Each structure stands twice: as structure tokens, then as C-alpha cells.
Amino acid sequence: LQLAEWADLVVLIANDTAGHEGQDRYTISLDENQLQFCEKFLEGMEKAKKAKKAASVVLLLVHGGPVSIDKLVAPSPAILDAFTPGPHGAKVIAETIFGDNNPGGKLPITIYPSDYVDKVSFLDMSMEAGGVGRTYRYYTGTPLFAFGYGLSYTSFSMKWCNTSFPSSPPPSSSSSSLTSSPALSSSIVASTDALVNYTVIVTNTGNRKGDEVVQLYAVPPPPPRGGEKRG
């Protein structure tokens, strides 16, 4: 902590070492030693911040499977999830932290709270999983970080071009340096044989170059009633 107080930036690395080939994970959290270390370190940096001696802190997550960091979200000024980076990972991580690279990735999985493993039986392979559910489609709780979540150093606006389809206006842009994407909703009822085209205008409304992932979620029609057939 004394060294960190004199630094301009501290990268706090948390690495999931519990699960690997030949060994299953018993929890989706960090191991207890790492978790306690990160908690104590962030607590100490918060105290140093009040004394105007604290450096900026980035919590860097390196892991394979999903990692729940319930207790570290609030005290962490910034969180960067690198998953398992390849040979160029270190370079990209550094460029992202120092602002040379504008992140645009989105979570490909749902990050559950750490107590999720206590609510779902490992032997229950169903998607409903005893009413708790798995993945963004069936999970009934509040995720720690939702599927498709991701921040950027710039902001974007989205607008439906299909004037015949109802849509909700995007929320106002965030004033923080990292912003999330606006959400649009559209409800379309079409026959099973209909071809529906979506056109969305994405505009970079910030002062940084960046790229955005437009996410479309479709709900299939209900199955046919008994005796009915679809072509």
C-alpha cells in the first residue's frame, strides 16, 4: 500500500486459478486468498484517497470461466475483464488502460452473483434449473453483469429506421468516461413465414473513435397447437 500511494496507476490483477484441466471449480468466485487481498487493498486505497495519497486503481480480471466479484464491484474504480488473453493480450490490455485502445467488446456470458452455485444443483442440466434458470434467457435473478454488457470510452445513439415499427427512445448519454450502449425496444408481430428486416442507425455521439455491437434478441413464435402444421 505504501508503494501504491506513490504510484500514478495501480493495476490490481485477480486471476482465477481454481479451475483447470482435470479439476472442477467449487465456486464461481475468486479463491479466498485473492478475494481477501483485493478487498484489503481496495479498502486501503480508499483510505489513502481520503488522505489525497491514492493512485488510480484498475482491477484486471484474468480467467477462463465466469468469475463473480460481488464484493469488489463497488470499491473498484475501474474493472477490465480480459478473460484469457492471447499472445497479444498484454499489449491490448495496456493500450486499453492508457486510453490508446477504445474497448468495444460485450460479455458473451452472464456473470451471476457468487451465491448462484448454492441455488442451482450441479446435477440439474435443465435450462430452467429448479426455477433459478441458466443463461440470459432463463435466469430469473439479477445478474452481476448481464449478457451483452460492455462499456466504451465514447457513447453511441441508436435509432430504428423502420418507422412502422414502434421503438422506445434511447436514454440520455452518461456523463462518465465509460458509457454503456442505449437500449431500444421494438415489438413486432409477424406470420411465421414473414421476412422481417431491421434497419438501425448507429451514431457515435462522443469525441473518441470507437465501434459498437448492435444486439438483436428475437423471441420465436409459440409452437403450433395440436394437429396444426407449419410449412
PDB file of C-alpha atoms in Angstrom:
ATOM      1  CA  LEU A   1       0.000   0.000   0.000  1.00  0.00           C
ATOM      2  CA  GLN A   2       2.852   2.389   0.745  1.00  0.00           C
ATOM      3  CA  LEU A   3       4.299   1.843  -2.732  1.00  0.00           C
ATOM      4  CA  ALA A   4       0.848   2.182  -4.305  1.00  0.00           C
ATOM      5  CA  GLU A   5       0.319   5.551  -2.654  1.00  0.00           C
ATOM      6  CA  TRP A   6       3.217   6.984  -4.648  1.00  0.00           C
ATOM      7  CA  ALA A   7       2.192   5.478  -7.974  1.00  0.00           C
ATOM      8  CA  ASP A   8       0.119   7.195 -10.634  1.00  0.00           C
ATOM      9  CA  LEU A   9      -1.714   3.985 -11.550  1.00  0.00           C
ATOM     10  CA  VAL A  10      -2.094   0.570  -9.922  1.00  0.00           C
ATOM     11  CA  VAL A  11      -3.218  -2.490 -11.890  1.00  0.00           C
ATOM     12  CA  LEU A  12      -4.659  -4.992  -9.415  1.00  0.00           C
ATOM     13  CA  ILE A  13      -4.680  -8.394 -11.146  1.00  0.00           C
ATOM     14  CA  ALA A  14      -7.093 -11.087  -9.993  1.00  0.00           C
ATOM     15  CA  ASN A  15      -6.538 -14.460 -11.625  1.00  0.00           C
ATOM     16  CA  ASP A  16      -8.888 -17.432 -11.430  1.00  0.00           C
ATOM     17  CA  THR A  17      -6.659 -20.394 -10.563  1.00  0.00           C
ATOM     18  CA  ALA A  18      -9.322 -22.718  -9.152  1.00  0.00           C
ATOM     19  CA  GLY A  19     -10.486 -24.365 -12.351  1.00  0.00           C
ATOM     20  CA  HIS A  20      -8.260 -26.025 -14.912  1.00  0.00           C
ATOM     21  CA  GLU A  21      -7.940 -29.239 -16.848  1.00  0.00           C
ATOM     22  CA  GLY A  22      -8.609 -32.167 -14.549  1.00  0.00           C
ATOM     23  CA  GLN A  23     -10.031 -30.022 -11.746  1.00  0.00           C
ATOM     24  CA  ASP A  24     -13.536 -28.570 -11.423  1.00  0.00           C
ATOM     25  CA  ARG A  25     -14.343 -25.341  -9.656  1.00  0.00           C
ATOM     26  CA  TYR A  26     -16.263 -25.454  -6.389  1.00  0.00           C
ATOM     27  CA  THR A  27     -17.191 -21.789  -6.599  1.00  0.00           C
ATOM     28  CA  ILE A  28     -17.556 -19.100  -9.253  1.00  0.00           C
ATOM     29  CA  SER A  29     -15.822 -16.547  -7.031  1.00  0.00           C
ATOM     30  CA  LEU A  30     -12.118 -15.831  -6.730  1.00  0.00           C
ATOM     31  CA  ASP A  31     -10.266 -18.055  -4.292  1.00  0.00           C
ATOM     32  CA  GLU A  32     -10.458 -16.830  -0.710  1.00  0.00           C
ATOM     33  CA  ASN A  33      -6.848 -15.601  -0.515  1.00  0.00           C
ATOM     34  CA  GLN A  34      -7.143 -13.449  -3.627  1.00  0.00           C
ATOM     35  CA  LEU A  35     -10.543 -12.145  -2.625  1.00  0.00           C
ATOM     36  CA  GLN A  36      -9.333 -11.074   0.817  1.00  0.00           C
ATOM     37  CA  PHE A  37      -6.202  -9.485  -0.632  1.00  0.00           C
ATOM     38  CA  CYS A  38      -8.201  -7.479  -3.176  1.00  0.00           C
ATOM     39  CA  GLU A  39     -10.701  -6.387  -0.528  1.00  0.00           C
ATOM     40  CA  LYS A  40      -7.975  -5.224   1.860  1.00  0.00           C
ATOM     41  CA  PHE A  41      -6.039  -3.492  -0.884  1.00  0.00           C
ATOM     42  CA  LEU A  42      -9.051  -1.603  -2.226  1.00  0.00           C
ATOM     43  CA  GLU A  43     -10.065  -0.679   1.317  1.00  0.00           C
ATOM     44  CA  GLY A  44      -6.579   0.689   1.951  1.00  0.00           C
ATOM     45  CA  MET A  45      -6.596   2.647  -1.299  1.00  0.00           C
ATOM     46  CA  GLU A  46      -9.947   4.175  -0.374  1.00  0.00           C
ATOM     47  CA  LYS A  47      -8.490   5.392   2.923  1.00  0.00           C
ATOM     48  CA  ALA A  48      -5.444   6.753   1.091  1.00  0.00           C
ATOM     49  CA  LYS A  49      -7.758   8.504  -1.331  1.00  0.00           C
ATOM     50  CA  LYS A  50      -9.368  10.400   1.517  1.00  0.00           C
ATOM     51  CA  ALA A  51      -5.879  11.428   2.587  1.00  0.00           C
ATOM     52  CA  LYS A  52      -5.199  12.516  -1.004  1.00  0.00           C
ATOM     53  CA  LYS A  53      -2.406   9.967  -1.406  1.00  0.00           C
ATOM     54  CA  ALA A  54      -4.135   7.366  -3.543  1.00  0.00           C
ATOM     55  CA  ALA A  55      -3.333   6.341  -7.100  1.00  0.00           C
ATOM     56  CA  SER A  56      -5.911   5.327  -9.679  1.00  0.00           C
ATOM     57  CA  VAL A  57      -6.739   1.607  -9.498  1.00  0.00           C
ATOM     58  CA  VAL A  58      -7.801  -0.762 -12.279  1.00  0.00           C
ATOM     59  CA  LEU A  59      -8.997  -4.235 -11.293  1.00  0.00           C
ATOM     60  CA  LEU A  60      -7.863  -6.578 -14.081  1.00  0.00           C
ATOM     61  CA  LEU A  61      -9.626  -9.955 -14.273  1.00  0.00           C
ATOM     62  CA  VAL A  62      -7.856 -12.852 -15.984  1.00  0.00           C
ATOM     63  CA  HIS A  63      -9.874 -16.053 -16.124  1.00  0.00           C
ATOM     64  CA  GLY A  64     -11.403 -18.784 -18.249  1.00  0.00           C
ATOM     65  CA  GLY A  65     -14.897 -19.329 -16.883  1.00  0.00           C
ATOM     66  CA  PRO A  66     -17.139 -16.651 -15.382  1.00  0.00           C
ATOM     67  CA  VAL A  67     -15.892 -15.065 -12.155  1.00  0.00           C
ATOM     68  CA  SER A  68     -18.193 -13.405  -9.629  1.00  0.00           C
ATOM     69  CA  ILE A  69     -16.682 -10.413  -7.847  1.00  0.00           C
ATOM     70  CA  ASP A  70     -19.685  -9.242  -5.835  1.00  0.00           C
ATOM     71  CA  LYS A  71     -17.627  -7.645  -3.052  1.00  0.00           C
ATOM     72  CA  LEU A  72     -15.168  -5.972  -5.440  1.00  0.00           C
ATOM     73  CA  VAL A  73     -17.535  -4.169  -7.803  1.00  0.00           C
ATOM     74  CA  ALA A  74     -18.390  -1.194  -5.593  1.00  0.00           C
ATOM     75  CA  PRO A  75     -14.876  -0.420  -4.256  1.00  0.00           C
ATOM     76  CA  SER A  76     -13.170  -0.839  -7.663  1.00  0.00           C
ATOM     77  CA  PRO A  77     -12.787   2.477  -9.544  1.00  0.00           C
ATOM     78  CA  ALA A  78     -12.418   0.585 -12.831  1.00  0.00           C
ATOM     79  CA  ILE A  79     -12.741  -3.065 -13.892  1.00  0.00           C
ATOM     80  CA  LEU A  80     -11.252  -4.574 -17.044  1.00  0.00           C
ATOM     81  CA  ASP A  81     -12.172  -8.162 -17.902  1.00  0.00           C
ATOM     82  CA  ALA A  82      -9.511  -9.757 -20.105  1.00  0.00           C
ATOM     83  CA  PHE A  83     -10.781 -13.348 -19.852  1.00  0.00           C
ATOM     84  CA  THR A  84      -7.851 -15.486 -21.128  1.00  0.00           C
ATOM     85  CA  PRO A  85      -5.910 -13.172 -23.436  1.00  0.00           C
ATOM     86  CA  GLY A  86      -3.747 -14.497 -26.256  1.00  0.00           C
ATOM     87  CA  PRO A  87      -0.124 -13.654 -27.098  1.00  0.00           C
ATOM     88  CA  HIS A  88      -1.032 -10.024 -27.819  1.00  0.00           C
ATOM     89  CA  GLY A  89      -3.192  -9.699 -24.713  1.00  0.00           C
ATOM     90  CA  ALA A  90      -0.702  -7.759 -22.607  1.00  0.00           C
ATOM     91  CA  LYS A  91      -0.275  -5.133 -25.324  1.00  0.00           C
ATOM     92  CA  VAL A  92      -4.015  -4.671 -25.806  1.00  0.00           C
ATOM     93  CA  ILE A  93      -4.629  -4.515 -22.055  1.00  0.00           C
ATOM     94  CA  ALA A  94      -2.009  -1.786 -21.659  1.00  0.00           C
ATOM     95  CA  GLU A  95      -3.376   0.160 -24.639  1.00  0.00           C
ATOM     96  CA  THR A  96      -6.896  -0.060 -23.194  1.00  0.00           C
ATOM     97  CA  ILE A  97      -5.870   1.061 -19.708  1.00  0.00           C
ATOM     98  CA  PHE A  98      -3.863   4.027 -21.034  1.00  0.00           C
ATOM     99  CA  GLY A  99      -6.583   5.049 -23.489  1.00  0.00           C
ATOM    100  CA  ASP A 100      -4.848   4.162 -26.766  1.00  0.00           C
ATOM    101  CA  ASN A 101      -7.454   1.478 -27.462  1.00  0.00           C
ATOM    102  CA  ASN A 102     -11.176   2.098 -27.095  1.00  0.00           C
ATOM    103  CA  PRO A 103     -12.835  -1.121 -25.890  1.00  0.00           C
ATOM    104  CA  GLY A 104     -15.963  -2.254 -27.674  1.00  0.00           C
ATOM    105  CA  GLY A 105     -16.382  -5.845 -26.550  1.00  0.00           C
ATOM    106  CA  LYS A 106     -19.534  -7.242 -24.968  1.00  0.00           C
ATOM    107  CA  LEU A 107     -19.902 -10.053 -22.477  1.00  0.00           C
ATOM    108  CA  PRO A 108     -20.611 -13.373 -24.233  1.00  0.00           C
ATOM    109  CA  ILE A 109     -21.868 -14.888 -20.969  1.00  0.00           C
ATOM    110  CA  THR A 110     -23.969 -13.985 -17.944  1.00  0.00           C
ATOM    111  CA  ILE A 111     -21.990 -13.209 -14.785  1.00  0.00           C
ATOM    112  CA  TYR A 112     -24.052 -14.477 -11.855  1.00  0.00           C
ATOM    113  CA  PRO A 113     -23.772 -13.468  -8.196  1.00  0.00           C
ATOM    114  CA  SER A 114     -21.433 -15.719  -6.236  1.00  0.00           C
ATOM    115  CA  ASP A 115     -24.284 -17.449  -4.373  1.00  0.00           C
ATOM    116  CA  TYR A 116     -25.696 -18.743  -7.669  1.00  0.00           C
ATOM    117  CA  VAL A 117     -23.917 -22.081  -7.161  1.00  0.00           C
ATOM    118  CA  ASP A 118     -25.810 -22.564  -3.890  1.00  0.00           C
ATOM    119  CA  LYS A 119     -29.165 -22.182  -5.625  1.00  0.00           C
ATOM    120  CA  VAL A 120     -28.670 -24.468  -8.622  1.00  0.00           C
ATOM    121  CA  SER A 121     -27.899 -28.164  -8.401  1.00  0.00           C
ATOM    122  CA  PHE A 122     -24.828 -29.167 -10.420  1.00  0.00           C
ATOM    123  CA  LEU A 123     -26.711 -32.326 -11.378  1.00  0.00           C
ATOM    124  CA  ASP A 124     -29.640 -30.385 -12.860  1.00  0.00           C
ATOM    125  CA  MET A 125     -28.739 -29.824 -16.505  1.00  0.00           C
ATOM    126  CA  SER A 126     -32.059 -28.221 -17.484  1.00  0.00           C
ATOM    127  CA  MET A 127     -32.106 -24.591 -18.590  1.00  0.00           C
ATOM    128  CA  GLU A 128     -34.819 -23.796 -16.037  1.00  0.00           C
ATOM    129  CA  ALA A 129     -32.605 -25.293 -13.291  1.00  0.00           C
ATOM    130  CA  GLY A 130     -35.103 -25.514 -10.461  1.00  0.00           C
ATOM    131  CA  GLY A 131     -36.700 -22.159 -11.181  1.00  0.00           C
ATOM    132  CA  VAL A 132     -33.446 -20.207 -10.952  1.00  0.00           C
ATOM    133  CA  GLY A 133     -32.534 -20.695 -14.592  1.00  0.00           C
ATOM    134  CA  ARG A 134     -29.388 -20.588 -16.686  1.00  0.00           C
ATOM    135  CA  THR A 135     -28.154 -18.038 -19.249  1.00  0.00           C
ATOM    136  CA  TYR A 136     -29.776 -14.698 -20.013  1.00  0.00           C
ATOM    137  CA  ARG A 137     -32.801 -16.452 -21.483  1.00  0.00           C
ATOM    138  CA  TYR A 138     -33.851 -18.365 -18.378  1.00  0.00           C
ATOM    139  CA  TYR A 139     -32.097 -16.785 -15.391  1.00  0.00           C
ATOM    140  CA  THR A 140     -34.718 -15.274 -13.076  1.00  0.00           C
ATOM    141  CA  GLY A 141     -32.385 -13.396 -10.743  1.00  0.00           C
ATOM    142  CA  THR A 142     -30.418 -10.175 -11.146  1.00  0.00           C
ATOM    143  CA  PRO A 143     -27.053 -10.821 -12.813  1.00  0.00           C
ATOM    144  CA  LEU A 144     -23.893  -9.233 -11.555  1.00  0.00           C
ATOM    145  CA  PHE A 145     -23.141  -8.321 -15.168  1.00  0.00           C
ATOM    146  CA  ALA A 146     -25.664  -9.133 -17.862  1.00  0.00           C
ATOM    147  CA  PHE A 147     -25.038 -10.939 -21.120  1.00  0.00           C
ATOM    148  CA  GLY A 148     -24.053  -8.383 -23.759  1.00  0.00           C
ATOM    149  CA  TYR A 149     -22.829  -5.808 -21.218  1.00  0.00           C
ATOM    150  CA  GLY A 150     -19.823  -3.710 -22.135  1.00  0.00           C
ATOM    151  CA  LEU A 151     -18.514  -0.156 -21.781  1.00  0.00           C
ATOM    152  CA  SER A 152     -16.720   2.238 -24.102  1.00  0.00           C
ATOM    153  CA  TYR A 153     -14.722   5.475 -23.845  1.00  0.00           C
ATOM    154  CA  THR A 154     -17.240   7.018 -26.212  1.00  0.00           C
ATOM    155  CA  SER A 155     -21.034   6.968 -26.435  1.00  0.00           C
ATOM    156  CA  PHE A 156     -23.447   5.848 -29.128  1.00  0.00           C
ATOM    157  CA  SER A 157     -27.035   6.547 -30.055  1.00  0.00           C
ATOM    158  CA  MET A 158     -29.291   4.094 -31.885  1.00  0.00           C
ATOM    159  CA  LYS A 159     -32.378   4.781 -33.924  1.00  0.00           C
ATOM    160  CA  TRP A 160     -34.787   2.466 -35.707  1.00  0.00           C
ATOM    161  CA  CYS A 161     -35.258   3.365 -39.361  1.00  0.00           C
ATOM    162  CA  ASN A 162     -38.357   1.197 -39.653  1.00  0.00           C
ATOM    163  CA  THR A 163     -40.955   3.890 -38.975  1.00  0.00           C
ATOM    164  CA  SER A 164     -43.772   1.338 -38.996  1.00  0.00           C
ATOM    165  CA  PHE A 165     -42.257  -0.444 -36.003  1.00  0.00           C
ATOM    166  CA  PRO A 166     -42.685   1.072 -32.521  1.00  0.00           C
ATOM    167  CA  SER A 167     -39.497   1.841 -30.638  1.00  0.00           C
ATOM    168  CA  SER A 168     -38.526   3.480 -27.391  1.00  0.00           C
ATOM    169  CA  PRO A 169     -36.166   6.472 -27.378  1.00  0.00           C
ATOM    170  CA  PRO A 170     -32.583   5.823 -26.238  1.00  0.00           C
ATOM    171  CA  PRO A 171     -31.630   7.019 -22.770  1.00  0.00           C
ATOM    172  CA  SER A 172     -29.560  10.150 -22.369  1.00  0.00           C
ATOM    173  CA  SER A 173     -25.808   9.714 -22.653  1.00  0.00           C
ATOM    174  CA  SER A 174     -23.845   9.156 -19.469  1.00  0.00           C
ATOM    175  CA  SER A 175     -21.507  11.859 -18.248  1.00  0.00           C
ATOM    176  CA  SER A 176     -18.872   9.333 -17.144  1.00  0.00           C
ATOM    177  CA  SER A 177     -15.794   8.497 -19.228  1.00  0.00           C
ATOM    178  CA  LEU A 178     -17.095   4.979 -19.759  1.00  0.00           C
ATOM    179  CA  THR A 179     -20.578   4.615 -21.158  1.00  0.00           C
ATOM    180  CA  SER A 180     -22.883   1.739 -21.952  1.00  0.00           C
ATOM    181  CA  SER A 181     -24.947   1.406 -25.077  1.00  0.00           C
ATOM    182  CA  PRO A 182     -28.534   2.674 -25.245  1.00  0.00           C
ATOM    183  CA  ALA A 183     -31.326   0.146 -25.444  1.00  0.00           C
ATOM    184  CA  LEU A 184     -34.112   0.143 -27.986  1.00  0.00           C
ATOM    185  CA  SER A 185     -37.215  -1.996 -27.753  1.00  0.00           C
ATOM    186  CA  SER A 186     -39.456  -2.986 -30.602  1.00  0.00           C
ATOM    187  CA  SER A 187     -42.423  -5.325 -30.613  1.00  0.00           C
ATOM    188  CA  ILE A 188     -43.248  -6.935 -33.946  1.00  0.00           C
ATOM    189  CA  VAL A 189     -45.939  -9.492 -34.614  1.00  0.00           C
ATOM    190  CA  ALA A 190     -45.465 -11.305 -37.899  1.00  0.00           C
ATOM    191  CA  SER A 191     -46.562 -14.536 -39.516  1.00  0.00           C
ATOM    192  CA  THR A 192     -44.199 -17.474 -39.311  1.00  0.00           C
ATOM    193  CA  ASP A 193     -43.304 -17.134 -42.991  1.00  0.00           C
ATOM    194  CA  ALA A 194     -42.670 -13.402 -42.869  1.00  0.00           C
ATOM    195  CA  LEU A 195     -39.232 -11.965 -43.505  1.00  0.00           C
ATOM    196  CA  VAL A 196     -38.599  -9.072 -41.126  1.00  0.00           C
ATOM    197  CA  ASN A 197     -35.874  -6.569 -41.931  1.00  0.00           C
ATOM    198  CA  TYR A 198     -34.379  -4.382 -39.231  1.00  0.00           C
ATOM    199  CA  THR A 199     -32.509  -1.191 -40.026  1.00  0.00           C
ATOM    200  CA  VAL A 200     -30.764   0.655 -37.221  1.00  0.00           C
ATOM    201  CA  ILE A 201     -28.713   3.838 -37.453  1.00  0.00           C
ATOM    202  CA  VAL A 202     -25.801   3.818 -35.011  1.00  0.00           C
ATOM    203  CA  THR A 203     -24.162   7.179 -34.361  1.00  0.00           C
ATOM    204  CA  ASN A 204     -21.008   7.854 -32.384  1.00  0.00           C
ATOM    205  CA  THR A 205     -22.049  10.771 -30.173  1.00  0.00           C
ATOM    206  CA  GLY A 206     -18.785  11.018 -28.244  1.00  0.00           C
ATOM    207  CA  ASN A 207     -15.394  12.543 -29.009  1.00  0.00           C
ATOM    208  CA  ARG A 208     -13.488   9.279 -29.451  1.00  0.00           C
ATOM    209  CA  LYS A 209     -13.344   6.789 -32.298  1.00  0.00           C
ATOM    210  CA  GLY A 210     -14.995   3.519 -31.417  1.00  0.00           C
ATOM    211  CA  ASP A 211     -17.051   0.608 -32.618  1.00  0.00           C
ATOM    212  CA  GLU A 212     -20.325  -0.747 -31.366  1.00  0.00           C
ATOM    213  CA  VAL A 213     -22.049  -4.127 -31.422  1.00  0.00           C
ATOM    214  CA  VAL A 214     -25.738  -3.947 -32.281  1.00  0.00           C
ATOM    215  CA  GLN A 215     -27.542  -6.712 -30.427  1.00  0.00           C
ATOM    216  CA  LEU A 216     -30.839  -8.125 -31.655  1.00  0.00           C
ATOM    217  CA  TYR A 217     -32.839 -10.536 -29.497  1.00  0.00           C
ATOM    218  CA  ALA A 218     -35.714 -12.412 -31.132  1.00  0.00           C
ATOM    219  CA  VAL A 219     -38.417 -14.451 -29.433  1.00  0.00           C
ATOM    220  CA  PRO A 220     -39.712 -17.344 -31.566  1.00  0.00           C
ATOM    221  CA  PRO A 221     -43.471 -17.763 -32.061  1.00  0.00           C
ATOM    222  CA  PRO A 222     -45.269 -20.276 -29.851  1.00  0.00           C
ATOM    223  CA  PRO A 223     -45.357 -23.866 -31.122  1.00  0.00           C
ATOM    224  CA  PRO A 224     -48.378 -24.900 -33.220  1.00  0.00           C
ATOM    225  CA  ARG A 225     -51.392 -26.300 -31.464  1.00  0.00           C
ATOM    226  CA  GLY A 226     -52.183 -29.983 -31.772  1.00  0.00           C
ATOM    227  CA  GLY A 227     -52.924 -31.031 -35.337  1.00  0.00           C
ATOM    228  CA  GLU A 228     -51.692 -27.803 -36.906  1.00  0.00           C
ATOM    229  CA  LYS A 229     -48.700 -27.943 -39.176  1.00  0.00           C
ATOM    230  CA  ARG A 230     -46.414 -25.284 -40.481  1.00  0.00           C
ATOM    231  CA  GLY A 231     -44.790 -25.384 -43.837  1.00  0.00           C
TER     232      GLY A 231
END
